Coordinates of C-alpha atoms in Angstrom, one line a residue:
M1 CA 0.0 0.0 0.0
G2 CA 2.9 2.3 0.8
H3 CA 4.4 1.6 -2.6
H4 CA 1.2 2.7 -4.3
R5 CA 1.1 5.9 -2.4
S6 CA 4.7 6.7 -3.3
L7 CA 4.0 6.1 -7.0
K8 CA 0.9 8.3 -6.9
R9 CA 2.8 11.1 -5.3
F10 CA 5.5 10.8 -8.0
I11 CA 2.9 10.9 -10.8
N12 CA 1.3 14.0 -9.3
R13 CA 4.6 15.8 -9.0
F14 CA 5.4 15.0 -12.6
K15 CA 2.0 16.3 -13.7
S16 CA 2.5 19.6 -11.8
N17 CA 6.1 20.2 -12.6
S18 CA 6.5 22.3 -15.8
D19 CA 10.3 22.3 -15.8
G20 CA 11.6 21.3 -19.3
T21 CA 8.2 21.4 -21.0
M22 CA 9.2 24.1 -23.5
A23 CA 12.4 22.2 -24.2
V24 CA 10.4 19.2 -25.2
L25 CA 8.1 21.3 -27.4
W26 CA 11.0 23.1 -29.0
A27 CA 12.7 19.8 -29.7
T28 CA 9.6 18.4 -31.3
S29 CA 9.0 21.5 -33.4
L30 CA 12.6 21.8 -34.5
S31 CA 12.6 18.2 -35.6
A32 CA 9.6 18.9 -37.9
V33 CA 11.2 22.0 -39.3
V34 CA 14.5 20.2 -40.0
L35 CA 12.6 17.3 -41.6
A36 CA 10.6 19.7 -43.9
A37 CA 13.7 21.6 -44.9
G38 CA 15.7 18.5 -45.5
S39 CA 12.9 16.9 -47.6
A40 CA 12.8 20.0 -49.7
Y41 CA 16.5 19.8 -50.2
D42 CA 16.3 16.2 -51.2
Y43 CA 13.4 16.9 -53.6
S44 CA 15.4 19.6 -55.3
K45 CA 18.4 17.4 -55.7
V46 CA 16.4 14.5 -57.1
T47 CA 14.4 16.8 -59.4
T48 CA 17.7 18.1 -60.8
A49 CA 18.9 14.5 -61.4
R50 CA 15.7 13.7 -63.2
V51 CA 16.0 16.7 -65.5
Q52 CA 19.6 15.7 -66.3
S53 CA 18.5 12.2 -67.0
V54 CA 16.0 13.4 -69.6
A55 CA 18.7 15.4 -71.3
T56 CA 21.0 12.4 -71.2
A57 CA 18.4 10.1 -72.6
D58 CA 17.8 12.5 -75.5
M59 CA 21.5 12.7 -76.3
L60 CA 22.0 8.9 -76.1
A61 CA 18.9 8.2 -78.3
L62 CA 20.1 10.8 -80.9
S63 CA 23.5 9.2 -81.0
A64 CA 22.1 5.8 -81.5
A65 CA 19.7 7.0 -84.2
V66 CA 22.6 8.6 -86.1
Y67 CA 24.5 5.4 -86.0
I68 CA 21.8 3.3 -87.6
R69 CA 21.1 6.1 -90.1
D70 CA 24.7 6.0 -91.2
H71 CA 24.8 2.2 -91.3
D72 CA 21.6 1.7 -93.4
G73 CA 19.5 0.5 -90.4
E74 CA 22.1 -2.0 -89.1
T75 CA 22.6 -2.0 -85.3
P76 CA 26.0 -2.3 -83.6
N77 CA 27.4 -5.8 -83.2
T78 CA 30.2 -4.9 -80.7
N79 CA 30.7 -2.3 -78.0
K80 CA 33.4 -0.7 -80.1
E81 CA 30.9 0.0 -82.9
G82 CA 28.3 1.5 -80.6
F83 CA 25.7 0.7 -78.0
K84 CA 24.3 -2.8 -78.4
H85 CA 20.6 -3.6 -78.2
N86 CA 19.2 -3.7 -74.6
Q87 CA 22.6 -4.0 -73.0
R88 CA 23.3 -2.2 -69.7
Y89 CA 25.9 0.5 -69.7
Y90 CA 27.0 2.8 -66.9
L91 CA 27.0 6.5 -67.5
E92 CA 30.3 7.0 -65.6
D93 CA 32.0 4.8 -68.2
I94 CA 31.2 7.4 -70.9
G95 CA 32.1 10.4 -68.7
I96 CA 28.5 11.4 -67.6
D97 CA 27.7 12.1 -64.0
I98 CA 24.1 12.8 -63.0
T99 CA 24.3 11.6 -59.4
P100 CA 22.7 14.4 -57.3
Y101 CA 24.9 14.3 -54.2
A102 CA 28.6 15.1 -54.1
D103 CA 29.1 12.6 -51.2
R104 CA 28.4 9.2 -52.6
K105 CA 30.1 6.9 -50.1
A106 CA 27.9 4.8 -47.9
K107 CA 30.1 5.2 -44.8
F108 CA 29.3 8.9 -44.7
R109 CA 25.6 8.4 -44.5
G110 CA 24.0 5.9 -42.1
K111 CA 25.5 2.6 -41.1
K112 CA 28.3 1.0 -43.0
G113 CA 27.1 -0.9 -46.0
R114 CA 23.7 0.6 -45.9
N115 CA 24.0 1.8 -49.5
K116 CA 25.2 -1.4 -51.1
D117 CA 21.8 -1.9 -52.8
L118 CA 22.1 1.4 -54.7
E119 CA 22.4 1.1 -58.5
K120 CA 24.8 3.5 -60.2
P121 CA 23.2 5.5 -63.0
N122 CA 23.0 3.4 -66.1
F123 CA 21.2 3.2 -69.4
R124 CA 20.0 0.8 -72.2
I125 CA 19.5 1.4 -75.9
K126 CA 16.6 -0.4 -77.6
Y127 CA 16.5 -0.7 -81.4
D128 CA 12.9 -1.8 -81.6
H129 CA 12.3 -0.6 -85.1
P130 CA 15.7 0.2 -86.7
E131 CA 14.4 -0.1 -90.2
T132 CA 12.2 2.9 -89.6
G133 CA 14.9 4.9 -87.8
M134 CA 13.3 4.6 -84.4
V135 CA 15.5 4.2 -81.3
S136 CA 14.8 4.4 -77.6
A137 CA 17.1 5.2 -74.7
F138 CA 16.3 4.5 -71.0
V139 CA 18.2 6.0 -68.2
Y140 CA 18.0 4.7 -64.6
G141 CA 19.5 5.8 -61.3
Q142 CA 19.1 5.6 -57.5
T143 CA 20.3 7.9 -54.8
R144 CA 20.5 8.0 -51.0
P145 CA 18.6 11.1 -49.8
A146 CA 20.4 13.2 -47.2
F147 CA 17.4 13.7 -44.9
M148 CA 14.5 11.5 -46.0
G149 CA 16.2 8.5 -44.4
I150 CA 15.0 9.9 -41.0
V151 CA 11.5 8.8 -41.9
G152 CA 12.6 5.5 -43.5
I153 CA 13.0 6.5 -47.1
D154 CA 16.3 4.9 -47.9
N155 CA 16.5 5.0 -51.7
V156 CA 15.0 7.4 -54.3
D157 CA 14.7 6.3 -57.9
F158 CA 15.0 8.6 -60.9
S159 CA 14.6 7.6 -64.6
A160 CA 13.9 9.0 -68.0
S161 CA 13.3 7.7 -71.5
S162 CA 13.5 9.2 -75.0
T163 CA 12.5 7.9 -78.4
V164 CA 14.1 9.3 -81.5
S165 CA 13.2 8.8 -85.1
Y166 CA 14.7 10.2 -88.2
E167 CA 13.2 10.7 -91.6
T168 CA 15.5 10.4 -94.6
Q169 CA 14.3 12.5 -97.5
D170 CA 15.6 10.5 -100.4
L171 CA 17.5 12.5 -103.0
K172 CA 15.1 10.9 -105.5
D173 CA 12.0 12.2 -103.7
P174 CA 10.6 14.9 -106.0
A175 CA 10.4 18.5 -104.7
S176 CA 9.1 21.9 -105.8
I177 CA 10.8 25.0 -104.4
G178 CA 9.4 28.5 -104.8
L179 CA 11.0 31.8 -103.8
V180 CA 8.9 34.9 -103.0
L181 CA 11.4 37.9 -102.8
D182 CA 10.9 41.5 -101.9
N183 CA 12.4 43.8 -104.6
S184 CA 11.1 47.1 -103.1
G185 CA 13.2 50.3 -102.9
S186 CA 14.5 49.6 -99.4
M187 CA 16.5 46.7 -100.8
A188 CA 18.9 49.3 -102.2
W189 CA 19.8 50.4 -98.7
D190 CA 22.8 49.4 -96.7
D191 CA 22.3 46.3 -94.5
G192 CA 24.2 48.0 -91.7
T193 CA 27.6 46.3 -92.5
G194 CA 28.4 48.1 -95.7
T195 CA 26.7 45.7 -98.1
I196 CA 23.7 46.8 -100.2
R197 CA 20.8 44.5 -99.3
M198 CA 20.0 43.6 -102.9
T199 CA 23.7 42.6 -103.5
G200 CA 23.5 40.4 -100.5
L201 CA 20.2 38.8 -101.7
K202 CA 21.6 38.1 -105.1
T203 CA 24.7 36.4 -103.7
T204 CA 22.6 34.4 -101.3
V205 CA 20.1 33.1 -103.9
K206 CA 22.9 32.1 -106.2
G207 CA 24.4 30.1 -103.4
F208 CA 21.1 28.5 -102.6
M209 CA 20.7 27.4 -106.3
V210 CA 24.2 25.8 -106.1
Q211 CA 22.9 23.7 -103.2
M212 CA 19.8 22.7 -105.3
D213 CA 22.0 21.9 -108.3
D214 CA 23.9 19.4 -106.0
V215 CA 20.6 17.7 -105.3
I216 CA 19.9 17.4 -109.0
D217 CA 23.4 16.1 -109.7
M218 CA 23.2 13.4 -107.0
A219 CA 19.7 12.3 -107.8
T220 CA 20.3 12.0 -111.6
A221 CA 23.7 10.3 -111.1
E222 CA 21.9 7.4 -109.4
D223 CA 19.6 7.0 -112.4
N224 CA 22.3 7.5 -115.0
P225 CA 25.5 6.0 -113.6
G226 CA 28.6 6.8 -115.6
Q227 CA 27.2 9.8 -117.4
G228 CA 28.7 12.3 -115.1
Q229 CA 27.2 15.5 -113.7
A230 CA 27.4 17.4 -116.9
N231 CA 24.1 15.9 -118.1
A232 CA 22.4 16.1 -114.8
T233 CA 20.2 19.1 -115.6
N234 CA 19.0 17.5 -118.8
Q235 CA 18.2 14.3 -117.0
N236 CA 16.5 16.0 -114.0
K237 CA 13.0 14.8 -113.2
Y238 CA 13.0 15.4 -109.5
L239 CA 13.4 19.1 -108.6
R240 CA 11.6 22.2 -109.9
T241 CA 12.2 25.8 -108.9
N242 CA 10.3 29.0 -109.2
M243 CA 11.1 32.7 -108.3
I244 CA 8.6 35.5 -107.9
T245 CA 9.8 39.0 -107.1
Y246 CA 7.5 41.9 -106.1
A247 CA 7.3 45.7 -105.6
V248 CA 4.8 48.5 -106.0
K249 CA 5.3 51.0 -108.9
N250 CA 3.5 54.1 -110.1
K251 CA 2.0 54.7 -113.5
N252 CA 2.3 58.1 -115.3
N253 CA -1.1 59.1 -114.0
G254 CA 0.0 58.5 -110.4
Q255 CA -1.9 55.2 -109.9
S256 CA 0.1 52.4 -108.2
Y257 CA 0.2 48.8 -109.4
Q258 CA 1.9 45.6 -108.2
D259 CA 5.1 45.0 -110.2
I260 CA 5.4 41.2 -110.1
D261 CA 8.1 39.3 -112.1
E262 CA 8.2 35.6 -112.3
E263 CA 10.5 32.8 -113.4
R264 CA 8.0 30.1 -113.6
F265 CA 8.5 26.5 -112.3
K266 CA 10.8 24.5 -114.4
W267 CA 13.0 21.4 -114.2
S268 CA 16.1 23.3 -113.3
T269 CA 17.4 25.9 -110.9
I270 CA 17.1 29.7 -111.4
S271 CA 19.9 31.1 -113.6
D272 CA 22.4 33.6 -112.4
S273 CA 21.3 36.0 -115.1
K274 CA 17.7 35.9 -113.9
I275 CA 18.9 36.5 -110.3
D276 CA 21.1 39.4 -111.4
A277 CA 18.1 41.0 -113.2
M278 CA 16.5 41.8 -109.8
V279 CA 16.3 45.6 -109.2
A280 CA 15.4 47.4 -106.0
D281 CA 12.7 50.0 -106.6
G282 CA 9.2 51.0 -105.4
G283 CA 6.9 50.2 -102.5
T284 CA 6.0 46.9 -100.9
N285 CA 3.0 44.7 -101.4
S286 CA 3.6 40.9 -101.0
S287 CA -0.1 39.8 -101.4
G288 CA -0.1 39.4 -105.2
A289 CA 3.2 37.5 -105.3
M290 CA 2.1 35.1 -102.6
A291 CA -1.3 34.5 -104.2
L292 CA 0.5 33.7 -107.5
M293 CA 2.8 31.3 -105.7
N294 CA -0.2 29.6 -104.2
Y295 CA -1.8 29.3 -107.6
R296 CA 1.4 27.8 -109.2
M297 CA 2.0 25.4 -106.4
K298 CA -1.4 23.8 -106.8
D299 CA -0.4 22.4 -110.2
E300 CA 2.9 20.9 -109.0
P301 CA 1.6 17.5 -107.9
D302 CA 0.1 16.8 -111.4
T303 CA 3.3 17.9 -113.1
H304 CA 5.4 15.6 -111.0
E305 CA 3.0 12.7 -111.4
K306 CA 3.4 12.9 -115.1
K307 CA 7.2 13.1 -115.0
N308 CA 8.2 10.9 -112.1
G309 CA 5.0 9.4 -110.6
G310 CA 5.6 11.0 -107.3
N311 CA 4.0 13.5 -105.0
P312 CA 6.5 16.4 -104.5
L313 CA 7.7 17.9 -101.3
K314 CA 6.8 21.5 -101.5
Y315 CA 8.7 24.5 -100.1
V316 CA 8.3 28.2 -100.2
L317 CA 10.9 30.7 -99.1
F318 CA 9.4 34.2 -98.4
M319 CA 11.9 37.1 -97.8
T320 CA 11.2 40.7 -97.0
D321 CA 13.2 43.6 -95.5
G322 CA 10.2 45.7 -94.4
V323 CA 6.5 46.2 -94.1
N324 CA 3.8 46.3 -96.7
N325 CA 2.4 49.7 -97.7
V326 CA -0.1 51.2 -95.3
T327 CA -3.7 51.0 -96.4
S328 CA -5.5 52.4 -93.3
N329 CA -4.9 53.7 -89.7
S330 CA -6.5 53.0 -86.4
N331 CA -6.2 54.0 -82.7
C332 CA -5.0 57.5 -83.5
R333 CA -3.9 59.4 -80.4
A334 CA -1.9 62.4 -79.3
A335 CA 1.8 62.0 -79.9
Q336 CA 4.4 62.5 -77.3
G337 CA 6.7 65.4 -78.3
H338 CA 7.5 69.0 -77.9
W339 CA 8.0 72.2 -79.9
H340 CA 11.3 72.6 -81.7
Y341 CA 12.7 75.8 -83.2
L342 CA 14.3 74.8 -86.5
H343 CA 16.3 76.3 -89.3
W344 CA 17.0 74.7 -92.7
N345 CA 20.7 74.7 -93.3
S346 CA 21.1 74.8 -97.1
W347 CA 24.8 73.8 -96.8
T348 CA 24.3 70.6 -94.8
L349 CA 20.8 70.0 -96.3
S350 CA 19.4 69.3 -92.8
H351 CA 17.4 70.8 -90.1
E352 CA 19.2 72.4 -87.1
D353 CA 17.5 72.5 -83.8
K354 CA 18.2 75.7 -81.9
S355 CA 16.5 78.3 -79.6
N356 CA 14.0 80.8 -80.9
S357 CA 15.5 83.6 -82.9
N358 CA 15.1 85.5 -86.2
G359 CA 15.2 83.2 -89.2
W360 CA 14.0 80.2 -87.3
Y361 CA 10.6 78.6 -87.4
R362 CA 8.7 76.5 -84.9
V363 CA 7.3 73.0 -85.5
W364 CA 5.9 70.3 -83.4
A365 CA 8.5 67.4 -83.4
R366 CA 7.3 64.0 -82.2
E367 CA 10.6 62.3 -82.8
Y368 CA 13.4 61.9 -85.3
D369 CA 12.9 59.4 -88.1
E370 CA 15.7 57.1 -89.3
W371 CA 17.0 59.8 -91.7
G372 CA 17.4 62.4 -88.9
Q373 CA 14.4 64.4 -90.1
Y374 CA 11.5 65.5 -87.8
W375 CA 8.0 64.2 -87.7
S376 CA 5.8 67.2 -87.4
E377 CA 2.4 65.4 -86.9
Q378 CA 0.9 65.9 -83.5
T379 CA -0.9 62.5 -83.6
I380 CA 0.3 58.9 -83.9
C381 CA -1.8 56.0 -85.3
D382 CA -1.4 52.3 -85.6
E383 CA -0.7 51.5 -89.3
I384 CA -2.7 48.8 -91.0
S385 CA -2.0 47.1 -94.3
S386 CA -4.7 44.9 -95.9
Y387 CA -1.9 43.4 -97.9
D388 CA -0.7 41.6 -94.7
A389 CA -4.0 39.8 -94.2
A390 CA -4.2 38.9 -97.9
T391 CA -0.6 37.5 -97.8
I392 CA -1.2 35.5 -94.7
S393 CA -4.4 34.1 -96.3
S394 CA -2.4 32.8 -99.3
C395 CA 0.2 31.4 -96.9
G396 CA -2.6 29.5 -95.1
E397 CA -3.8 27.9 -98.4
L398 CA -0.2 26.9 -99.3
K399 CA 0.2 25.2 -95.9
E400 CA -3.1 23.4 -96.4
Q401 CA -1.6 22.1 -99.6
G402 CA 1.3 20.6 -97.6
S403 CA 3.8 23.3 -98.4
K404 CA 6.4 24.2 -95.8
I405 CA 6.9 27.9 -95.7
Y406 CA 10.2 29.5 -94.5
S407 CA 10.0 33.2 -93.9
I408 CA 13.1 35.4 -93.6
G409 CA 13.2 38.9 -92.2
Y410 CA 16.2 40.8 -93.8
A411 CA 17.8 43.7 -91.9
L412 CA 14.8 44.1 -89.6
T413 CA 17.0 45.4 -86.8
I414 CA 16.0 47.6 -83.8
N415 CA 18.5 50.0 -82.2
A416 CA 18.3 51.6 -78.8
T417 CA 17.7 55.0 -80.4
D418 CA 15.0 53.9 -82.9
S419 CA 11.7 55.8 -82.9
E420 CA 8.4 54.4 -81.7
W421 CA 7.3 54.4 -85.4
K422 CA 10.4 52.3 -86.5
R423 CA 9.8 49.8 -83.7
A424 CA 6.1 49.4 -84.7
E425 CA 7.2 48.8 -88.3
V426 CA 9.6 46.1 -87.4
A427 CA 7.0 44.5 -85.2
R428 CA 4.4 44.5 -88.0
A429 CA 6.9 43.0 -90.5
N430 CA 7.8 40.2 -88.1
A431 CA 4.1 39.5 -87.4
L432 CA 3.6 39.1 -91.2
L433 CA 6.5 36.7 -91.5
L434 CA 5.5 34.6 -88.4
G435 CA 2.0 34.5 -89.7
C436 CA 3.2 33.0 -93.0
A437 CA 5.8 30.6 -91.6
T438 CA 4.9 26.9 -91.0
G439 CA 5.9 27.4 -87.4
P440 CA 8.1 29.7 -85.3
E441 CA 11.1 27.5 -86.1
Y442 CA 10.6 28.3 -89.8
F443 CA 11.1 32.0 -89.2
K444 CA 14.7 33.2 -89.8
D445 CA 15.9 36.6 -88.5
A446 CA 18.7 37.7 -90.9
Q447 CA 20.0 41.0 -89.7
N448 CA 22.6 41.5 -92.5
A449 CA 23.8 39.9 -95.8
N450 CA 26.0 37.4 -94.0
S451 CA 23.2 36.1 -91.8
L452 CA 20.9 36.0 -94.8
N453 CA 23.3 33.7 -96.6
L454 CA 23.5 31.5 -93.5
A455 CA 19.7 31.4 -93.2
F456 CA 19.2 30.2 -96.8
E457 CA 22.0 27.7 -96.4
S458 CA 20.3 26.3 -93.3
I459 CA 17.0 26.0 -95.2
G460 CA 18.8 24.2 -98.0
E461 CA 20.2 21.7 -95.6
D462 CA 16.7 21.2 -94.1
I463 CA 15.4 20.4 -97.5
V464 CA 18.1 17.9 -98.6
E465 CA 19.4 16.4 -95.4
D466 CA 17.9 14.2 -92.7
S467 CA 15.5 15.5 -90.1
I468 CA 15.9 14.1 -86.6
R469 CA 13.0 14.6 -84.1
I470 CA 12.5 13.7 -80.5
R471 CA 9.3 11.9 -79.5
Y472 CA 8.5 12.1 -75.8

């Protein structure tokens, strides 16, 4: 009985004694905070590993796809040739490290030997359909989390897969390629590097035609072995080209008209003399030229069917260095600006901006234009061209036909000192080009003649070389 009374007194003292209670609460709370922060750290690390494993899987699949492409669908027989089908390889053996923690030794985390079950990051390549160019890569890995082990999570897996296929456009696949080129007056301007824009365009188009001549040479050489490339053009039955140039000119009575010149589709490339005949002059209206290209391209399948029995790949290259002429305005509003006191200097043929005095006159100046002259209008409006909508409509019909449209913006640069009006013009030109392109990746920004040449060269490679695409 005395024992029970002693135990009861002890329990009552414990219940009434608050010493150390806060310490227990703080310890419990701190443990939760540490666990939450540690789990977030572990999650971040593992997420990074998973992102890296996706990129690694893409790279490995592309590498394997290129191998079977270059070996006519044959898969590697030995490890020296490449990655064998469904064989396990370790990433560290090829110099790739995606393990999320710098400290990977088991003795530094938990009990000795606790991490022996961890699998080092590895991968397999599967050539399930090599004849179609389809290859898959699978990446696996495990890691020991730094904090999650507190709650019994010993291992965390991460993995990724990637399937890659390539499409080989046979040199003997027929193709029709049309160029729609801006020949307006601004093409006579400098591209910003000392090269006249039209000069750069002529050089670029000639180089592009050389690329297409190579396609004709290789395709016809297969059909006519031993005849050499000299007869390639005469034997060509695979590739046709067309070039349409456009500008806006004025008649004697002041009325404007679309000046469209065409080298119609034919079984050869565009000649240098035809390219050299391009002249920069007049305003800009691309609608008629694109409508004509749409009309011409509709006949190409029948033309190829009669010649080679095939349905052609169809490509359109649309290049402009500026906006179409304005047909209306909207959203007119007060312009930001101030009064300037100007004097026309007949020696320098320019306005001089100085204070009010005799011989000077006052104008409202919104901003400088690109020639250093003043805009005197006190309103500013959004410029609209109905030619843009008409051009995009024709582009839409071309795409419905199956044509791939590449659009190239030439010298559409923006500088820090450019006016609001200039910025709006460039934005409108880019909107037109993006609206016509098959997709954003088909829009090329060529700021000068050199980048224009590179853009056309890249498009030529897209046409005649393999296309590798990742399928997730």
